[in-house]
mmCIF file of C-alpha atoms in Angstrom:
data_model
loop_
_atom_site.group_PDB
_atom_site.id
_atom_site.type_symbol
_atom_site.label_atom_id
_atom_site.label_comp_id
_atom_site.label_asym_id
_atom_site.label_seq_id
_atom_site.Cartn_x
_atom_site.Cartn_y
_atom_site.Cartn_z
ATOM 1 C CA MET A 1 0.000 0.000 0.000
ATOM 2 C CA ASN A 2 1.268 3.540 -0.780
ATOM 3 C CA THR A 3 2.982 5.046 2.330
ATOM 4 C CA GLY A 4 1.559 8.494 1.542
ATOM 5 C CA LEU A 5 -1.915 7.012 1.514
ATOM 6 C CA LEU A 6 -1.234 5.333 4.870
ATOM 7 C CA ARG A 7 -0.138 8.607 6.393
ATOM 8 C CA ARG A 8 -3.223 10.397 5.075
ATOM 9 C CA PHE A 9 -5.434 7.596 6.451
ATOM 10 C CA ALA A 10 -3.788 7.809 9.895
ATOM 11 C CA VAL A 11 -4.168 11.597 10.021
ATOM 12 C CA GLY A 12 -7.811 11.330 8.968
ATOM 13 C CA ARG A 13 -8.501 8.689 11.632
ATOM 14 C CA THR A 14 -6.891 10.918 14.311
ATOM 15 C CA LEU A 15 -9.012 13.906 13.258
ATOM 16 C CA LEU A 16 -12.152 11.747 13.310
ATOM 17 C CA LEU A 17 -11.319 10.448 16.793
ATOM 18 C CA GLY A 18 -10.757 14.016 18.015
ATOM 19 C CA ALA A 19 -14.121 15.058 16.619
ATOM 20 C CA VAL A 20 -15.868 12.148 18.346
ATOM 21 C CA LEU A 21 -14.192 12.993 21.673
ATOM 22 C CA ALA A 22 -15.209 16.631 21.299
ATOM 23 C CA LEU A 23 -18.808 15.499 20.941
ATOM 24 C CA THR A 24 -18.832 12.983 23.786
ATOM 25 C CA VAL A 25 -16.584 14.537 26.444
ATOM 26 C CA PRO A 26 -17.982 17.617 28.201
ATOM 27 C CA GLY A 27 -16.058 20.807 27.705
ATOM 28 C CA THR A 28 -14.202 22.473 30.539
ATOM 29 C CA ALA A 29 -17.128 24.876 31.020
ATOM 30 C CA TYR A 30 -19.106 21.998 32.536
ATOM 31 C CA ALA A 31 -16.481 20.930 35.076
ATOM 32 C CA ASN A 32 -16.403 22.055 38.727
ATOM 33 C CA THR A 33 -13.313 22.570 40.867
ATOM 34 C CA MET A 34 -15.239 24.017 43.824
ATOM 35 C CA SER A 35 -14.707 21.959 46.980
ATOM 36 C CA VAL A 36 -15.293 22.649 50.670
ATOM 37 C CA THR A 37 -14.117 21.586 54.106
ATOM 38 C CA VAL A 38 -16.153 22.437 57.196
ATOM 39 C CA LYS A 39 -14.213 23.510 60.272
ATOM 40 C CA THR A 40 -15.589 23.769 63.806
ATOM 41 C CA PRO A 41 -13.870 23.958 67.198
ATOM 42 C CA GLY A 42 -16.858 22.535 69.044
ATOM 43 C CA ALA A 43 -19.185 24.203 71.517
ATOM 44 C CA THR A 44 -18.553 27.243 73.679
ATOM 45 C CA SER A 45 -20.633 27.316 76.859
ATOM 46 C CA GLY A 46 -22.933 30.203 77.701
ATOM 47 C CA PRO A 47 -24.286 32.744 77.988
ATOM 48 C CA ALA A 48 -24.227 32.107 81.717
ATOM 49 C CA THR A 49 -26.098 35.269 82.695
ATOM 50 C CA SER A 50 -29.345 36.739 81.436
ATOM 51 C CA ASN A 51 -29.391 39.481 78.795
ATOM 52 C CA SER A 52 -25.843 38.820 77.623
ATOM 53 C CA GLU A 53 -24.013 37.200 74.703
ATOM 54 C CA ILE A 54 -20.972 35.087 73.859
ATOM 55 C CA SER A 55 -18.831 35.162 70.715
ATOM 56 C CA THR A 56 -17.302 32.009 69.242
ATOM 57 C CA HIS A 57 -15.340 31.445 66.050
ATOM 58 C CA ALA A 58 -14.367 28.791 63.509
ATOM 59 C CA ASP A 59 -11.313 29.218 61.295
ATOM 60 C CA CYS A 60 -10.160 27.940 57.920
ATOM 61 C CA SER A 61 -6.710 26.360 58.007
ATOM 62 C CA GLY A 62 -6.918 26.130 54.216
ATOM 63 C CA GLY A 63 -9.089 27.831 51.629
ATOM 64 C CA LEU A 64 -11.315 30.877 52.043
ATOM 65 C CA ILE A 65 -14.645 31.466 53.757
ATOM 66 C CA SER A 66 -17.679 30.966 51.520
ATOM 67 C CA GLY A 67 -20.078 30.985 54.456
ATOM 68 C CA GLY A 68 -20.602 29.698 57.943
ATOM 69 C CA GLY A 69 -23.110 28.853 60.606
ATOM 70 C CA ILE A 70 -24.026 28.357 64.236
ATOM 71 C CA ASN A 71 -25.767 25.608 66.202
ATOM 72 C CA GLN A 72 -27.002 26.136 69.762
ATOM 73 C CA ALA A 73 -27.761 23.842 72.686
ATOM 74 C CA ILE A 74 -30.672 25.018 74.832
ATOM 75 C CA GLY A 75 -31.103 22.326 77.471
ATOM 76 C CA THR A 76 -34.459 21.429 78.987
ATOM 77 C CA GLY A 77 -37.007 22.985 81.302
ATOM 78 C CA GLY A 78 -38.545 26.425 81.463
ATOM 79 C CA SER A 79 -35.393 28.292 80.413
ATOM 80 C CA VAL A 80 -35.039 26.654 76.957
ATOM 81 C CA ASN A 81 -36.447 29.782 75.318
ATOM 82 C CA GLY A 82 -33.555 31.937 76.518
ATOM 83 C CA ASN A 83 -30.778 30.998 74.082
ATOM 84 C CA HIS A 84 -30.927 32.585 70.621
ATOM 85 C CA VAL A 85 -28.763 33.547 67.641
ATOM 86 C CA ASN A 86 -27.434 37.100 67.693
ATOM 87 C CA GLY A 87 -24.999 36.675 64.838
ATOM 88 C CA THR A 88 -23.476 34.390 62.222
ATOM 89 C CA ALA A 89 -20.930 36.486 60.374
ATOM 90 C CA PRO A 90 -17.447 36.753 58.827
ATOM 91 C CA SER A 91 -14.497 38.122 60.781
ATOM 92 C CA SER A 92 -11.006 39.308 59.909
ATOM 93 C CA ASP A 93 -9.346 37.443 62.777
ATOM 94 C CA GLY A 94 -11.944 35.407 64.680
ATOM 95 C CA ALA A 95 -12.682 38.198 67.147
ATOM 96 C CA THR A 96 -13.091 41.498 65.318
ATOM 97 C CA GLU A 97 -16.495 42.290 63.823
ATOM 98 C CA TYR A 98 -17.231 44.249 60.670
ATOM 99 C CA THR A 99 -19.519 46.929 62.139
ATOM 100 C CA GLY A 100 -17.949 50.191 60.909
ATOM 101 C CA SER A 101 -18.342 51.824 57.507
ATOM 102 C CA THR A 102 -20.439 50.016 54.913
ATOM 103 C CA GLY A 103 -19.203 48.657 51.592
ATOM 104 C CA VAL A 104 -16.348 46.232 50.944
ATOM 105 C CA VAL A 105 -14.954 45.593 54.430
ATOM 106 C CA GLY A 106 -12.682 42.592 53.953
ATOM 107 C CA THR A 107 -10.920 40.407 51.390
ATOM 108 C CA ASP A 108 -9.902 36.737 51.436
ATOM 109 C CA VAL A 109 -11.490 36.213 54.869
ATOM 110 C CA THR A 110 -10.830 32.908 56.675
ATOM 111 C CA HIS A 111 -12.733 33.309 59.988
ATOM 112 C CA TRP A 112 -16.399 32.959 60.950
ATOM 113 C CA LEU A 113 -18.217 34.113 64.105
ATOM 114 C CA GLY A 114 -21.103 32.413 65.877
ATOM 115 C CA ILE A 115 -22.663 34.753 68.445
ATOM 116 C CA GLY A 116 -25.229 33.500 70.926
ATOM 117 C CA GLY A 117 -27.412 35.674 73.149
ATOM 118 C CA SER A 118 -29.601 35.056 76.163
ATOM 119 C CA GLY A 119 -32.974 36.374 77.228
ATOM 120 C CA GLY A 120 -34.249 36.658 80.747
ATOM 121 C CA GLN A 121 -33.485 33.050 81.642
ATOM 122 C CA VAL A 122 -30.402 30.851 81.289
ATOM 123 C CA ASN A 123 -29.336 27.314 82.114
ATOM 124 C CA ALA A 124 -26.046 25.458 82.318
ATOM 125 C CA SER A 125 -26.686 23.666 78.999
ATOM 126 C CA PHE A 126 -26.552 26.821 76.871
ATOM 127 C CA SER A 127 -23.814 26.765 74.230
ATOM 128 C CA SER A 128 -23.047 27.827 70.671
ATOM 129 C CA THR A 129 -21.007 25.927 68.071
ATOM 130 C CA PRO A 130 -19.655 27.913 65.089
ATOM 131 C CA TYR A 131 -18.978 26.456 61.630
ATOM 132 C CA ALA A 132 -16.722 27.801 58.891
ATOM 133 C CA VAL A 133 -17.280 26.585 55.339
ATOM 134 C CA CYS A 134 -13.836 26.756 53.732
ATOM 135 C CA PHE A 135 -13.755 26.505 49.952
ATOM 136 C CA THR A 136 -11.170 26.197 47.217
ATOM 137 C CA SER A 137 -11.699 26.847 43.514
ATOM 138 C CA ASN A 138 -9.443 27.076 40.478
ATOM 139 C CA LEU A 139 -11.500 30.076 39.358
ATOM 140 C CA ILE A 140 -12.619 31.959 42.473
ATOM 141 C CA ASN A 141 -9.299 32.364 44.268
ATOM 142 C CA HIS A 142 -10.151 35.674 45.932
ATOM 143 C CA THR A 143 -13.224 36.868 47.821
ATOM 144 C CA GLN A 144 -14.589 40.071 49.298
ATOM 145 C CA VAL A 145 -17.038 40.827 52.095
ATOM 146 C CA VAL A 146 -19.675 43.494 51.535
ATOM 147 C CA MET A 147 -21.407 44.859 54.628
ATOM 148 C CA ASN A 148 -24.536 46.971 54.905
ATOM 149 C CA LYS A 149 -26.257 48.118 58.094
ATOM 150 C CA ALA A 150 -29.236 50.123 59.295
ATOM 151 C CA ASN A 151 -30.549 51.477 62.579
ATOM 152 C CA THR A 152 -33.490 49.066 62.535
ATOM 153 C CA PRO A 153 -35.892 47.884 63.910
ATOM 154 C CA THR A 154 -36.328 50.679 66.430
ATOM 155 C CA THR A 155 -40.021 49.933 66.994
ATOM 156 C CA GLY A 156 -41.112 46.680 68.583
ATOM 157 C CA ALA A 157 -42.723 43.890 66.528
ATOM 158 C CA THR A 158 -41.596 45.326 63.178
ATOM 159 C CA VAL A 159 -39.302 43.953 60.457
ATOM 160 C CA GLY A 160 -35.727 45.237 60.491
ATOM 161 C CA LEU A 161 -34.414 44.030 57.116
ATOM 162 C CA VAL A 162 -31.053 45.016 55.633
ATOM 163 C CA VAL A 163 -29.555 43.934 52.287
ATOM 164 C CA ALA A 164 -25.890 43.742 51.217
ATOM 165 C CA THR A 165 -25.255 43.493 47.451
ATOM 166 C CA CYS A 166 -22.193 42.131 45.647
ATOM 167 C CA PRO A 167 -20.297 44.362 43.189
ATOM 168 C CA ALA A 168 -21.167 44.022 39.512
ATOM 169 C CA ASN A 169 -19.609 41.066 37.657
ATOM 170 C CA THR A 170 -19.045 39.028 40.818
ATOM 171 C CA ARG A 171 -20.856 36.015 42.280
ATOM 172 C CA LEU A 172 -22.537 35.773 45.670
ATOM 173 C CA ILE A 173 -21.359 32.592 47.396
ATOM 174 C CA GLY A 174 -22.589 33.149 50.955
ATOM 175 C CA GLY A 175 -23.577 35.608 53.629
ATOM 176 C CA GLY A 176 -24.328 36.354 57.246
ATOM 177 C CA ALA A 177 -26.183 38.529 59.733
ATOM 178 C CA ARG A 178 -25.652 40.307 63.042
ATOM 179 C CA THR A 179 -27.780 42.323 65.472
ATOM 180 C CA THR A 180 -26.593 44.726 68.184
ATOM 181 C CA PRO A 181 -26.772 45.544 71.047
ATOM 182 C CA GLY A 182 -26.541 42.018 72.405
ATOM 183 C CA ASN A 183 -27.434 42.797 75.986
ATOM 184 C CA THR A 184 -31.136 43.626 75.769
ATOM 185 C CA GLY A 185 -32.377 40.038 75.790
ATOM 186 C CA SER A 186 -35.199 40.636 73.326
ATOM 187 C CA PHE A 187 -33.236 41.741 70.222
ATOM 188 C CA LYS A 188 -32.044 38.934 67.945
ATOM 189 C CA THR A 189 -31.317 37.769 64.383
ATOM 190 C CA ILE A 190 -34.298 35.895 62.924
ATOM 191 C CA ALA A 191 -33.283 35.626 59.252
ATOM 192 C CA SER A 192 -30.196 35.399 57.053
ATOM 193 C CA PHE A 193 -30.800 34.481 53.405
ATOM 194 C CA PRO A 194 -29.836 34.961 49.728
ATOM 195 C CA THR A 195 -31.837 37.355 47.581
ATOM 196 C CA PHE A 196 -31.667 39.659 44.551
ATOM 197 C CA ASN A 197 -31.331 43.404 44.286
ATOM 198 C CA ASN A 198 -34.113 43.707 41.708
ATOM 199 C CA SER A 199 -37.774 44.651 41.498
ATOM 200 C CA ALA A 200 -38.952 41.036 41.204
ATOM 201 C CA HIS A 201 -37.621 40.436 44.720
ATOM 202 C CA ASP A 202 -38.589 43.918 45.954
ATOM 203 C CA PHE A 203 -34.899 44.697 46.243
ATOM 204 C CA GLY A 204 -34.224 42.039 48.842
ATOM 205 C CA GLN A 205 -37.536 42.036 50.709
ATOM 206 C CA LYS A 206 -38.366 38.693 49.045
ATOM 207 C CA ALA A 207 -35.918 35.827 49.441
ATOM 208 C CA ALA A 208 -34.390 33.808 46.604
ATOM 209 C CA ALA A 209 -36.651 30.879 45.726
ATOM 210 C CA ASN A 210 -35.866 27.219 45.181
ATOM 211 C CA GLY A 211 -34.140 26.705 41.833
ATOM 212 C CA GLU A 212 -33.235 30.335 41.179
ATOM 213 C CA THR A 213 -29.674 30.963 40.074
ATOM 214 C CA ASN A 214 -26.997 33.562 40.722
ATOM 215 C CA PRO A 215 -28.506 35.696 43.503
ATOM 216 C CA ASP A 216 -26.485 38.871 43.993
ATOM 217 C CA SER A 217 -27.402 39.901 47.544
ATOM 218 C CA TRP A 218 -27.761 38.721 51.138
ATOM 219 C CA ALA A 219 -30.466 39.857 53.557
ATOM 220 C CA ALA A 220 -30.468 39.971 57.362
ATOM 221 C CA VAL A 221 -33.506 40.517 59.586
ATOM 222 C CA GLY A 222 -33.454 41.812 63.148
ATOM 223 C CA TRP A 223 -36.450 41.250 65.448
ATOM 224 C CA ASP A 224 -37.329 42.839 68.777
ATOM 225 C CA SER A 225 -40.491 42.586 70.808
ATOM 226 C CA SER A 226 -39.564 45.887 72.484
ATOM 227 C CA THR A 227 -38.750 49.390 71.261
ATOM 228 C CA ASN A 228 -35.082 50.369 71.273
ATOM 229 C CA SER A 229 -33.600 53.322 69.372
ATOM 230 C CA ALA A 230 -30.103 51.750 69.465
ATOM 231 C CA ASN A 231 -31.000 48.582 67.538
ATOM 232 C CA THR A 232 -28.793 47.947 64.488
ATOM 233 C CA THR A 233 -29.001 45.108 61.966
ATOM 234 C CA TYR A 234 -26.035 44.122 59.766
ATOM 235 C CA ALA A 235 -26.054 42.112 56.523
ATOM 236 C CA TYR A 236 -22.929 40.507 55.023
ATOM 237 C CA ALA A 237 -22.491 39.258 51.455
ATOM 238 C CA ILE A 238 -19.549 36.968 50.621
ATOM 239 C CA CYS A 239 -18.703 37.648 46.962
ATOM 240 C CA SER A 240 -16.085 36.534 44.452
ATOM 241 C CA GLY A 241 -13.159 38.900 44.049
ATOM 242 C CA ASN A 242 -13.038 41.648 41.444
ATOM 243 C CA GLY A 243 -11.470 40.911 38.070
ATOM 244 C CA ILE A 244 -12.464 37.221 37.992
ATOM 245 C CA ASN A 245 -14.475 36.116 34.948
ATOM 246 C CA VAL A 246 -17.423 34.380 36.620
ATOM 247 C CA SER A 247 -19.617 34.203 33.500
ATOM 248 C CA GLY A 248 -19.296 30.395 33.475
ATOM 249 C CA ALA A 249 -19.920 29.986 37.207
ATOM 250 C CA THR A 250 -23.403 29.156 38.492
ATOM 251 C CA VAL A 251 -24.781 29.395 42.027
ATOM 252 C CA THR A 252 -28.081 27.547 42.493
ATOM 253 C CA VAL A 253 -30.466 28.244 45.378
ATOM 254 C CA ARG A 254 -32.229 25.434 47.209
ATOM 255 C CA ASN A 255 -34.981 26.426 49.640
ATOM 256 C CA SER A 256 -37.502 24.611 51.813
ATOM 257 C CA GLU A 257 -40.227 26.025 54.053
ATOM 258 C CA VAL A 258 -42.038 24.067 56.779
ATOM 259 C CA SER A 259 -44.854 25.042 59.126
ATOM 260 C CA GLY A 260 -44.005 25.802 62.738
ATOM 261 C CA PRO A 261 -43.054 26.156 65.447
ATOM 262 C CA THR A 262 -46.477 27.363 66.537
ATOM 263 C CA SER A 263 -46.772 26.191 70.165
ATOM 264 C CA GLY A 264 -45.000 27.994 72.974
ATOM 265 C CA SER A 265 -41.571 26.737 74.050
ATOM 266 C CA THR A 266 -41.179 24.396 71.065
ATOM 267 C CA GLY A 267 -38.763 24.079 68.173
ATOM 268 C CA GLN A 268 -38.818 23.251 64.474
ATOM 269 C CA THR A 269 -36.097 22.315 61.994
ATOM 270 C CA ALA A 270 -35.901 22.373 58.206
ATOM 271 C CA THR A 271 -33.229 20.818 55.974
ATOM 272 C CA VAL A 272 -32.461 21.238 52.278
ATOM 273 C CA GLY A 273 -29.653 19.955 50.077
ATOM 274 C CA CYS A 274 -27.851 20.383 46.780
ATOM 275 C CA GLY A 275 -28.963 18.094 43.938
ATOM 276 C CA GLY A 276 -26.730 16.192 41.572
ATOM 277 C CA GLY A 277 -26.574 18.938 38.961
ATOM 278 C CA ASP A 278 -26.342 21.869 41.358
ATOM 279 C CA GLY A 279 -22.676 21.781 42.189
ATOM 280 C CA ASN A 280 -21.290 21.677 45.726
ATOM 281 C CA LEU A 281 -22.730 23.203 48.881
ATOM 282 C CA VAL A 282 -20.887 26.419 49.769
ATOM 283 C CA SER A 283 -23.190 28.129 52.309
ATOM 284 C CA GLY A 284 -26.722 28.399 53.636
ATOM 285 C CA GLY A 285 -29.264 30.476 55.497
ATOM 286 C CA ALA A 286 -32.255 30.306 57.821
ATOM 287 C CA ALA A 287 -35.361 32.216 58.881
ATOM 288 C CA ILE A 288 -38.340 32.146 61.229
ATOM 289 C CA SER A 289 -41.142 34.267 59.831
ATOM 290 C CA GLY A 290 -44.778 34.629 58.848
ATOM 291 C CA GLY A 291 -44.096 32.395 55.820
ATOM 292 C CA SER A 292 -44.087 32.654 52.014
ATOM 293 C CA VAL A 293 -40.780 34.499 52.173
ATOM 294 C CA THR A 294 -39.939 33.858 48.501
ATOM 295 C CA THR A 295 -43.219 35.235 47.132
ATOM 296 C CA THR A 296 -44.100 38.070 49.534
ATOM 297 C CA ASP A 297 -42.128 40.694 51.410
ATOM 298 C CA PHE A 298 -40.700 39.317 54.655
ATOM 299 C CA THR A 299 -43.248 39.259 57.478
ATOM 300 C CA VAL A 300 -42.641 38.774 61.179
ATOM 301 C CA PRO A 301 -43.384 35.511 63.016
ATOM 302 C CA GLY A 302 -46.378 35.070 65.297
ATOM 303 C CA SER A 303 -44.786 35.889 68.652
ATOM 304 C CA GLY A 304 -42.254 38.373 69.991
ATOM 305 C CA GLY A 305 -40.133 35.646 71.555
ATOM 306 C CA ASP A 306 -39.611 33.671 68.319
ATOM 307 C CA HIS A 307 -35.962 33.162 67.407
ATOM 308 C CA LEU A 308 -33.348 31.030 65.655
ATOM 309 C CA ASN A 309 -31.208 28.418 67.402
ATOM 310 C CA GLY A 310 -29.209 27.378 64.379
ATOM 311 C CA SER A 311 -28.185 27.652 60.749
ATOM 312 C CA PHE A 312 -25.499 25.105 59.916
ATOM 313 C CA PRO A 313 -24.089 22.528 57.455
ATOM 314 C CA SER A 314 -25.645 19.141 58.145
ATOM 315 C CA THR A 315 -26.443 15.601 57.111
ATOM 316 C CA SER A 316 -29.628 14.818 55.196
ATOM 317 C CA GLY A 317 -31.224 14.032 58.553
ATOM 318 C CA GLY A 318 -30.410 17.461 59.992
ATOM 319 C CA ALA A 319 -27.485 16.497 62.235
ATOM 320 C CA ALA A 320 -24.612 18.965 62.340
ATOM 321 C CA VAL A 321 -21.475 17.735 60.579
ATOM 322 C CA SER A 322 -18.180 17.166 62.366
ATOM 323 C CA ASP A 323 -14.909 19.059 62.074
ATOM 324 C CA GLY A 324 -13.111 18.370 58.797
ATOM 325 C CA ALA A 325 -16.160 17.147 56.859
ATOM 326 C CA THR A 326 -15.599 17.355 53.101
ATOM 327 C CA THR A 327 -18.688 15.722 51.580
ATOM 328 C CA VAL A 328 -21.340 18.102 52.922
ATOM 329 C CA ALA A 329 -24.448 18.595 50.781
ATOM 330 C CA TYR A 330 -27.153 19.791 53.221
ATOM 331 C CA TRP A 331 -28.000 22.815 55.357
ATOM 332 C CA THR A 332 -30.321 22.885 58.391
ATOM 333 C CA ALA A 333 -32.222 25.712 60.092
ATOM 334 C CA ALA A 334 -33.399 25.438 63.707
ATOM 335 C CA ALA A 335 -36.152 27.786 64.924
ATOM 336 C CA HIS A 336 -37.844 28.121 68.310
ATOM 337 C CA THR A 337 -40.729 29.979 69.889
ATOM 338 C CA GLY A 338 -40.714 31.884 73.148
ATOM 339 C CA GLY A 339 -43.088 31.084 75.938
ATOM 340 C CA GLN A 340 -46.193 32.015 73.965
ATOM 341 C CA SER A 341 -48.008 30.331 71.100
ATOM 342 C CA SER A 342 -47.027 31.559 67.658
ATOM 343 C CA PRO A 343 -49.771 30.986 65.077
ATOM 344 C CA GLY A 344 -48.894 31.229 61.398
ATOM 345 C CA THR A 345 -45.154 30.847 61.952
ATOM 346 C CA TYR A 346 -42.827 29.083 59.496
ATOM 347 C CA THR A 347 -39.207 27.939 59.333
ATOM 348 C CA ASP A 348 -37.150 28.373 56.146
ATOM 349 C CA VAL A 349 -33.777 27.016 55.138
ATOM 350 C CA TRP A 350 -31.539 27.786 52.140
ATOM 351 C CA ALA A 351 -28.557 26.030 50.601
ATOM 352 C CA LEU A 352 -26.278 27.715 48.060
ATOM 353 C CA CYS A 353 -24.770 25.224 45.606
ATOM 354 C CA ALA A 354 -21.891 26.348 43.373
ATOM 355 C CA ASN A 355 -20.322 25.169 40.136
ATOM 356 C CA ASP A 356 -17.362 27.336 39.130
ATOM 357 C CA GLY A 357 -17.448 26.076 35.523
ATOM 358 C CA VAL A 358 -13.703 25.441 35.332
#
């Protein structure tokens, strides 16, 4: 056989094989290098006195913060209503809070705060466990924290909602919330969730719904049964760094809402997870409210004592994950009433699932 013909046949076969592979092997735009490790130091006891708070922190030994959470122990008996979430938020060093000027307040953050507060009653079982979700990505190798705040709610039994929005051409990958002062007993954080800065979501008043993609903002809600002119609510958005082409990256929202708690001194949990095509879990959020938070503006829960006891990475059954977990796909919210019944109250949970498209 002619050697020139053989060479032309071999080249043609190689080109054909390359064409077949191009059709059958997904392109790099469909890959995902996003991975996470959850870090937690375990529980910190307290608060040990009424109308006070404790601050705990979890830290990333590798990777950057994409989000974080808190899980509280409340014990048993009449004082179970006293422990509540005052904050779940990023920190520059595990102690310092971003509470000053608004805007971009930090870059490449690796610490997360879990802040627990007490009401008028305490017991020896009170504790808070913080969680840091530490991510790595071949694309998103830098992050920034955007903070917004407002002197709200200053009137009792009203919504104090604040929204932090990521800069243009970046991706939201997580967020947090904080309320101060932490020594009044009745002021607390009752919601922390992804949303959009657009008219369809009433510029953050409506939460991101199940299946929506690429939210650009994070909302925080403060709740007080009393009137206090000093109340301040802070919202934190964890965003990709500037100058990174995130056009191929997708963040998918998963949300679930369940009825309750509606009886006094009772709790309710809700869990949601990332599906097979969503990418990997990178953060989550929680709320106790009047319900329908993705279709109507946020409304307050049924009782002034209603609060959150947790928002944390979990198993499918709602159990908090252990330190060093790397295969986390679920997020759980834990809500609780005060001593009174709370009709028409709901618990919501969100999971943010990311595919960096690299």
